[in-house]
mmCIF file of C-alpha atoms and ligand atoms in Angstrom:
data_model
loop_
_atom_site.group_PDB
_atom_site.id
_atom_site.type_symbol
_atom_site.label_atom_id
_atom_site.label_comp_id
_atom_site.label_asym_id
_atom_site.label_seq_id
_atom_site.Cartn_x
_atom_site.Cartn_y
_atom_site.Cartn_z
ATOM 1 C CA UNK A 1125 -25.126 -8.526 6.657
ATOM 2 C CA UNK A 1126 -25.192 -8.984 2.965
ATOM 3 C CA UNK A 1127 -21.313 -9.574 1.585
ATOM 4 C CA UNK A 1128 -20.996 -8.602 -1.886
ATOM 5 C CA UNK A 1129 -17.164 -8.195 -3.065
ATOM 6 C CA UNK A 1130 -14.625 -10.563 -2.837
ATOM 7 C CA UNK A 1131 -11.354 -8.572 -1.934
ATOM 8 C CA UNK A 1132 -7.766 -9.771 -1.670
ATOM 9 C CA UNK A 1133 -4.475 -7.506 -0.870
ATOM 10 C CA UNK A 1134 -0.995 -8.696 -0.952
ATOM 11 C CA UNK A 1135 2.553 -7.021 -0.856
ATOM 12 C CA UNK A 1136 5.325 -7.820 -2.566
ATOM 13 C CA UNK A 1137 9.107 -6.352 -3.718
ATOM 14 C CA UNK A 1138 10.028 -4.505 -6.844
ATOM 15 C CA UNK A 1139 12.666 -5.627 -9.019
ATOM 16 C CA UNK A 1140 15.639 -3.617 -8.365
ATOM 17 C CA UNK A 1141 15.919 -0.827 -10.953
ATOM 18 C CA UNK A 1142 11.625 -0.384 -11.465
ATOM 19 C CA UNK A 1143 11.715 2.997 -12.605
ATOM 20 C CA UNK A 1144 8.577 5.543 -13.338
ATOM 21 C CA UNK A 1145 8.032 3.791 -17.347
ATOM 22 C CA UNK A 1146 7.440 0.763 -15.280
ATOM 23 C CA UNK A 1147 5.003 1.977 -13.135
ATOM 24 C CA UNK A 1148 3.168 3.889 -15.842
ATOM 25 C CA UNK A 1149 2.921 0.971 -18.315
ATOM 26 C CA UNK A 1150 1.867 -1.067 -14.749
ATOM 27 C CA UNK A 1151 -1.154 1.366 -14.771
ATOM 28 C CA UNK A 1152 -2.181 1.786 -17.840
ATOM 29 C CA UNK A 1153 -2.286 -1.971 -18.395
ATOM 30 C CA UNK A 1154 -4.424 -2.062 -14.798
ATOM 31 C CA UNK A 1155 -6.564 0.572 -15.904
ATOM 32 C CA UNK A 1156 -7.915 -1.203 -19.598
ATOM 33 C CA UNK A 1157 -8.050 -4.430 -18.010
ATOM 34 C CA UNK A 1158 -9.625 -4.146 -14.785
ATOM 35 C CA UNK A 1159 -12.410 -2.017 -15.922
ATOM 36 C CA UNK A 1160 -12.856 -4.458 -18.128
ATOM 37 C CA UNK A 1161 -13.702 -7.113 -15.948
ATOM 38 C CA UNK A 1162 -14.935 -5.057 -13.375
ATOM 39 C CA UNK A 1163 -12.454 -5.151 -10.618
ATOM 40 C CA UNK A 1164 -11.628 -2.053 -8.838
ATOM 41 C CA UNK A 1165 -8.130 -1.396 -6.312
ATOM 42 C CA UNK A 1166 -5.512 0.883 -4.956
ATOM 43 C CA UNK A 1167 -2.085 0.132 -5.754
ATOM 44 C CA UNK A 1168 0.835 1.341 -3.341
ATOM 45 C CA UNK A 1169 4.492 1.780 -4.107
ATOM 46 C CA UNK A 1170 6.706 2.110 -1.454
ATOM 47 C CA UNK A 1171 10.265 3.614 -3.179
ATOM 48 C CA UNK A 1172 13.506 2.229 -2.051
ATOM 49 C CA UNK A 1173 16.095 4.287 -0.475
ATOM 50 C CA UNK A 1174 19.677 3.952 -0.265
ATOM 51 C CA UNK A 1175 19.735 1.585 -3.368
ATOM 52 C CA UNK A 1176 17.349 -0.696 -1.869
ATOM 53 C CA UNK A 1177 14.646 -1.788 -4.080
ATOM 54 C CA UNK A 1178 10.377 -0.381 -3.818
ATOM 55 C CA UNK A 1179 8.068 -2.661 -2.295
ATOM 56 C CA UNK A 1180 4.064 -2.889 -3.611
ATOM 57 C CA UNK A 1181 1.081 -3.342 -1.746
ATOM 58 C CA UNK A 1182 -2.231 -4.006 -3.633
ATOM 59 C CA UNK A 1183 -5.911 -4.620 -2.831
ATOM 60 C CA UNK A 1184 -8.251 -5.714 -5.886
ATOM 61 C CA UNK A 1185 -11.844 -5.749 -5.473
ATOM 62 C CA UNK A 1186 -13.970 -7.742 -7.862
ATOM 63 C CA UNK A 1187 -15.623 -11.224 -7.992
ATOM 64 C CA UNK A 1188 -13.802 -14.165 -6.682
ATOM 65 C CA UNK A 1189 -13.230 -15.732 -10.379
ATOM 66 C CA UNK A 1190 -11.382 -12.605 -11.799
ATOM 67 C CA UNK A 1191 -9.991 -11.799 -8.966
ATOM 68 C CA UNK A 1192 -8.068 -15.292 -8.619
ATOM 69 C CA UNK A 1193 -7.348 -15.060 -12.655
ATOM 70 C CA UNK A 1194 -5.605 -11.822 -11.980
ATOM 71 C CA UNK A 1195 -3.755 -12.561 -9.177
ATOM 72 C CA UNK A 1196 -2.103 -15.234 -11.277
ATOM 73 C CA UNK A 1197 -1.083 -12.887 -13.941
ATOM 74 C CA UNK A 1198 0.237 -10.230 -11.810
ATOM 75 C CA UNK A 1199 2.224 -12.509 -9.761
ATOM 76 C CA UNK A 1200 3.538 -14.097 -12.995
ATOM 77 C CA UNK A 1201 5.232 -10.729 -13.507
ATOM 78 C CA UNK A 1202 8.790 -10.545 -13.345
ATOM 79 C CA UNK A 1203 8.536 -6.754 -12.438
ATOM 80 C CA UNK A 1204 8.526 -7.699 -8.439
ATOM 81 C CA UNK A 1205 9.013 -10.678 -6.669
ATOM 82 C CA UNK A 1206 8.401 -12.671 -3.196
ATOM 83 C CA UNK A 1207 4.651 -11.526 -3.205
ATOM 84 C CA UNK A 1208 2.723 -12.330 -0.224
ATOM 85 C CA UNK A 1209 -1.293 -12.082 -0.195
ATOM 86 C CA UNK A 1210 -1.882 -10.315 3.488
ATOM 87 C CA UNK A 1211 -6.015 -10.735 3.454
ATOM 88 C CA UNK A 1212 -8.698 -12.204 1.245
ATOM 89 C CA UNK A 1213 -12.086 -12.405 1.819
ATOM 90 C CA UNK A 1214 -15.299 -10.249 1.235
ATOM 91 C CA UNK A 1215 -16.375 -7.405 2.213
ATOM 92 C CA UNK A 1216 -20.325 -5.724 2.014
ATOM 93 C CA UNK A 1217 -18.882 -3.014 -0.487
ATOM 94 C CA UNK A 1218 -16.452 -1.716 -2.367
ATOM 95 C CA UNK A 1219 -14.056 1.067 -1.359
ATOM 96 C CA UNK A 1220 -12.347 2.094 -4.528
ATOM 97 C CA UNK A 1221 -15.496 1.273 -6.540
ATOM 98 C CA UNK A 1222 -14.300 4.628 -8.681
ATOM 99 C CA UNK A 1223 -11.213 3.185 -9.213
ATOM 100 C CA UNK A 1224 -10.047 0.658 -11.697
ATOM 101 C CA UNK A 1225 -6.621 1.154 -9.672
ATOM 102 C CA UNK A 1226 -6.047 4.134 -7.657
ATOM 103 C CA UNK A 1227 -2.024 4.524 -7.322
ATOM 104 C CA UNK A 1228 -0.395 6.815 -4.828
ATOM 105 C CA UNK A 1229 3.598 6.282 -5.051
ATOM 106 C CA UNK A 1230 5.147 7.381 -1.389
ATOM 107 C CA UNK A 1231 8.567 7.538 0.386
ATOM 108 C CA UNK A 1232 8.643 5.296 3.540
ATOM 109 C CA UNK A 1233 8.824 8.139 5.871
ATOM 110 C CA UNK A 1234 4.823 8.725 4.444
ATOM 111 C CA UNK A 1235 3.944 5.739 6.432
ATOM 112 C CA UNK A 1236 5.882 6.396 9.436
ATOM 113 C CA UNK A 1237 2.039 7.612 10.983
ATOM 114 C CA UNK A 1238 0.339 4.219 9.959
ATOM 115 C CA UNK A 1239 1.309 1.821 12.961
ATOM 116 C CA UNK A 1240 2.665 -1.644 11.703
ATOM 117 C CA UNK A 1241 3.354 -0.444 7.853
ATOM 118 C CA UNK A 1242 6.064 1.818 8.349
ATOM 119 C CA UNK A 1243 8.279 -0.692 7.056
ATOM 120 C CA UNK A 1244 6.814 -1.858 4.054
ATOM 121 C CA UNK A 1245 9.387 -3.428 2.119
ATOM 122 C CA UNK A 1246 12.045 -4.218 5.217
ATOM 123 C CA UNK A 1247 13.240 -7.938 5.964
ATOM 124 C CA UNK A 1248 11.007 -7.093 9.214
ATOM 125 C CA UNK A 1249 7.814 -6.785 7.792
ATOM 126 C CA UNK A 1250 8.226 -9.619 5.467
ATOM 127 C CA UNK A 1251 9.029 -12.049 8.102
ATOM 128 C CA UNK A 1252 5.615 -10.902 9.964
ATOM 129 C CA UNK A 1253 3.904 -11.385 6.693
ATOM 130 C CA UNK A 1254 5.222 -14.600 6.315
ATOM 131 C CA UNK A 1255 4.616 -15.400 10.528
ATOM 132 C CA UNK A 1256 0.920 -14.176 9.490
ATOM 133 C CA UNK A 1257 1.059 -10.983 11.851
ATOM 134 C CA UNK A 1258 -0.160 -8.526 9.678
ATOM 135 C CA UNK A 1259 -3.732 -7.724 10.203
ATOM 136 C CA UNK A 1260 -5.910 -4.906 9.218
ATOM 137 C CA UNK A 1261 -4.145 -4.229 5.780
ATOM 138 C CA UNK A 1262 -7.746 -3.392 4.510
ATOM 139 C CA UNK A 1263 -8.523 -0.623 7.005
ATOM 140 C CA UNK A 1264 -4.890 0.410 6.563
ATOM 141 C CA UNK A 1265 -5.148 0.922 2.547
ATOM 142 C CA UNK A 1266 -8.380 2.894 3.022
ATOM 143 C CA UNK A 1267 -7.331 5.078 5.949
ATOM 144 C CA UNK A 1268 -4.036 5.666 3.950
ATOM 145 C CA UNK A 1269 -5.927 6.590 0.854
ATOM 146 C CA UNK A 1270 -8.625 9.259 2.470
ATOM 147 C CA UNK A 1271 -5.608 10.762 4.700
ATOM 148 C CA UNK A 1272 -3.369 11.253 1.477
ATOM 149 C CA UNK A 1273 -6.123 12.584 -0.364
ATOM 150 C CA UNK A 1274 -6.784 15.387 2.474
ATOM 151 C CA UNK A 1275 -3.680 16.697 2.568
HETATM 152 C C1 LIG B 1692 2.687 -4.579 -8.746
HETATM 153 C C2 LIG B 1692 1.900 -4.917 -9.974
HETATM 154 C C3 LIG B 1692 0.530 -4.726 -9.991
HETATM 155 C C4 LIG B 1692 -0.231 -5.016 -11.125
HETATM 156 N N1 LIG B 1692 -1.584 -4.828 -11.103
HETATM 157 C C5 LIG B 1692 -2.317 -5.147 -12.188
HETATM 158 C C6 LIG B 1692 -3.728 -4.990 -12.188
HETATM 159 O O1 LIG B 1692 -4.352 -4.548 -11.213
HETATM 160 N N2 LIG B 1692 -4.399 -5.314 -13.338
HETATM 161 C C7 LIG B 1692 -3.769 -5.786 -14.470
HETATM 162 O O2 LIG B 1692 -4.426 -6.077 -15.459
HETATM 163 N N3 LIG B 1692 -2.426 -5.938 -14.479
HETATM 164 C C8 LIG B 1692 -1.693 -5.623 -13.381
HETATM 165 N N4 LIG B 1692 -0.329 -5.772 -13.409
HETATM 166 C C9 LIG B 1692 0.285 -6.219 -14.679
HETATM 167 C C10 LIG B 1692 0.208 -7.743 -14.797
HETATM 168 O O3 LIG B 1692 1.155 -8.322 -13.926
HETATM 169 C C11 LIG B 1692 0.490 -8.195 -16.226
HETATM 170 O O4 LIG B 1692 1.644 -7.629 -16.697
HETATM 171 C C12 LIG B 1692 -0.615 -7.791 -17.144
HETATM 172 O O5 LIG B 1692 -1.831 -8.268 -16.640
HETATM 173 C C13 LIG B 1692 -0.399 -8.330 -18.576
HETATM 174 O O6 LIG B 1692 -0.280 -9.714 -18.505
HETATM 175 P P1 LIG B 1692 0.225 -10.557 -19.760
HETATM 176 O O7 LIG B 1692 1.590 -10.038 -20.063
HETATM 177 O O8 LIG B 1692 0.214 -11.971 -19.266
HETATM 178 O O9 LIG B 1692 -0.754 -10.271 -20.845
HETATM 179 C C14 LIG B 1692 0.429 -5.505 -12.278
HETATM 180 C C15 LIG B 1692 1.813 -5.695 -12.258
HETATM 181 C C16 LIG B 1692 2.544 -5.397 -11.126
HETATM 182 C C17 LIG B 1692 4.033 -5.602 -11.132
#
């Protein structure tokens, strides 16, 4: 099989107090500057309840060089924090190629039918980050995308 895309998806924690001008100004600064250097992605947000802060989960598609450039500035940002990359690799093709960053913004609950990322953003699912137990983010992002998308 011929592997074209270089792919890499991380999650991380939102400052406390991220709010929707965040989020927009997040996208629209995704949007420009991904399709300018041709890398393509879904961005989850995962809002807090109870006071506790949103949690992200992104995967960026692109080459290796500007995906690795990116990372650096997004994880520079002081808009989240304690950002963990889940999977890199590549892949034969892309899945959001129509996407310079596809965003869908959920409550928890939303996830509660995706095994293993219903609790994005808890002290739980950090620690199996961080113990490397997380698999199939990928297939997660993508199955979570065409389901939402249905309904
Ligand atoms: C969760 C999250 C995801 C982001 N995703 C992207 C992205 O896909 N593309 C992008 O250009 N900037 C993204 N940003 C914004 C960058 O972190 C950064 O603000 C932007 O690239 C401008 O960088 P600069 O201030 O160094 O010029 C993201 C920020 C956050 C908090």
């Amino acid at each position: 099989m011929c592997f074209v895309v270089n792919y890499l998806i991380y999650v991380s924690q939102a400052r406390p107090a991220l709010d929707q001008a965040d989020l927009d100004s997040i996208l629209s600064t995704s949007r420009a500057y991904n399709t300018e250097k041709d890398i393509t992605g879904m961005l989850l947000f995962v809002a807090g309840r109870d006071g506790k802060r949103g949690s992200f989960m992104q995967l960026l598609e692109g080459s290796a060089e500007e995906l690795e450039a990116l990372r650096k500035r997004i994880f520079a940002d002081p808009r989240h924090h304690t950002k963990l990359v889940l999977e890199k690799g590549t892949k034969p093709q892309r899945d959001f190629a129509d996407w310079s960053m596809a965003f869908r913004s959920v409550v928890a609950g939303d996830l509660a039918a995706h095994a293993g990322f219903a609790d994005i953003g808890t002290e739980a699912f950090q620690q199996r980050c961080e113990a490397g137990e997380v698999h199939r983010s990928l297939a997660f992002m993508c199955d979570f995308w065409s389901s939402d998308a249905e309904a």
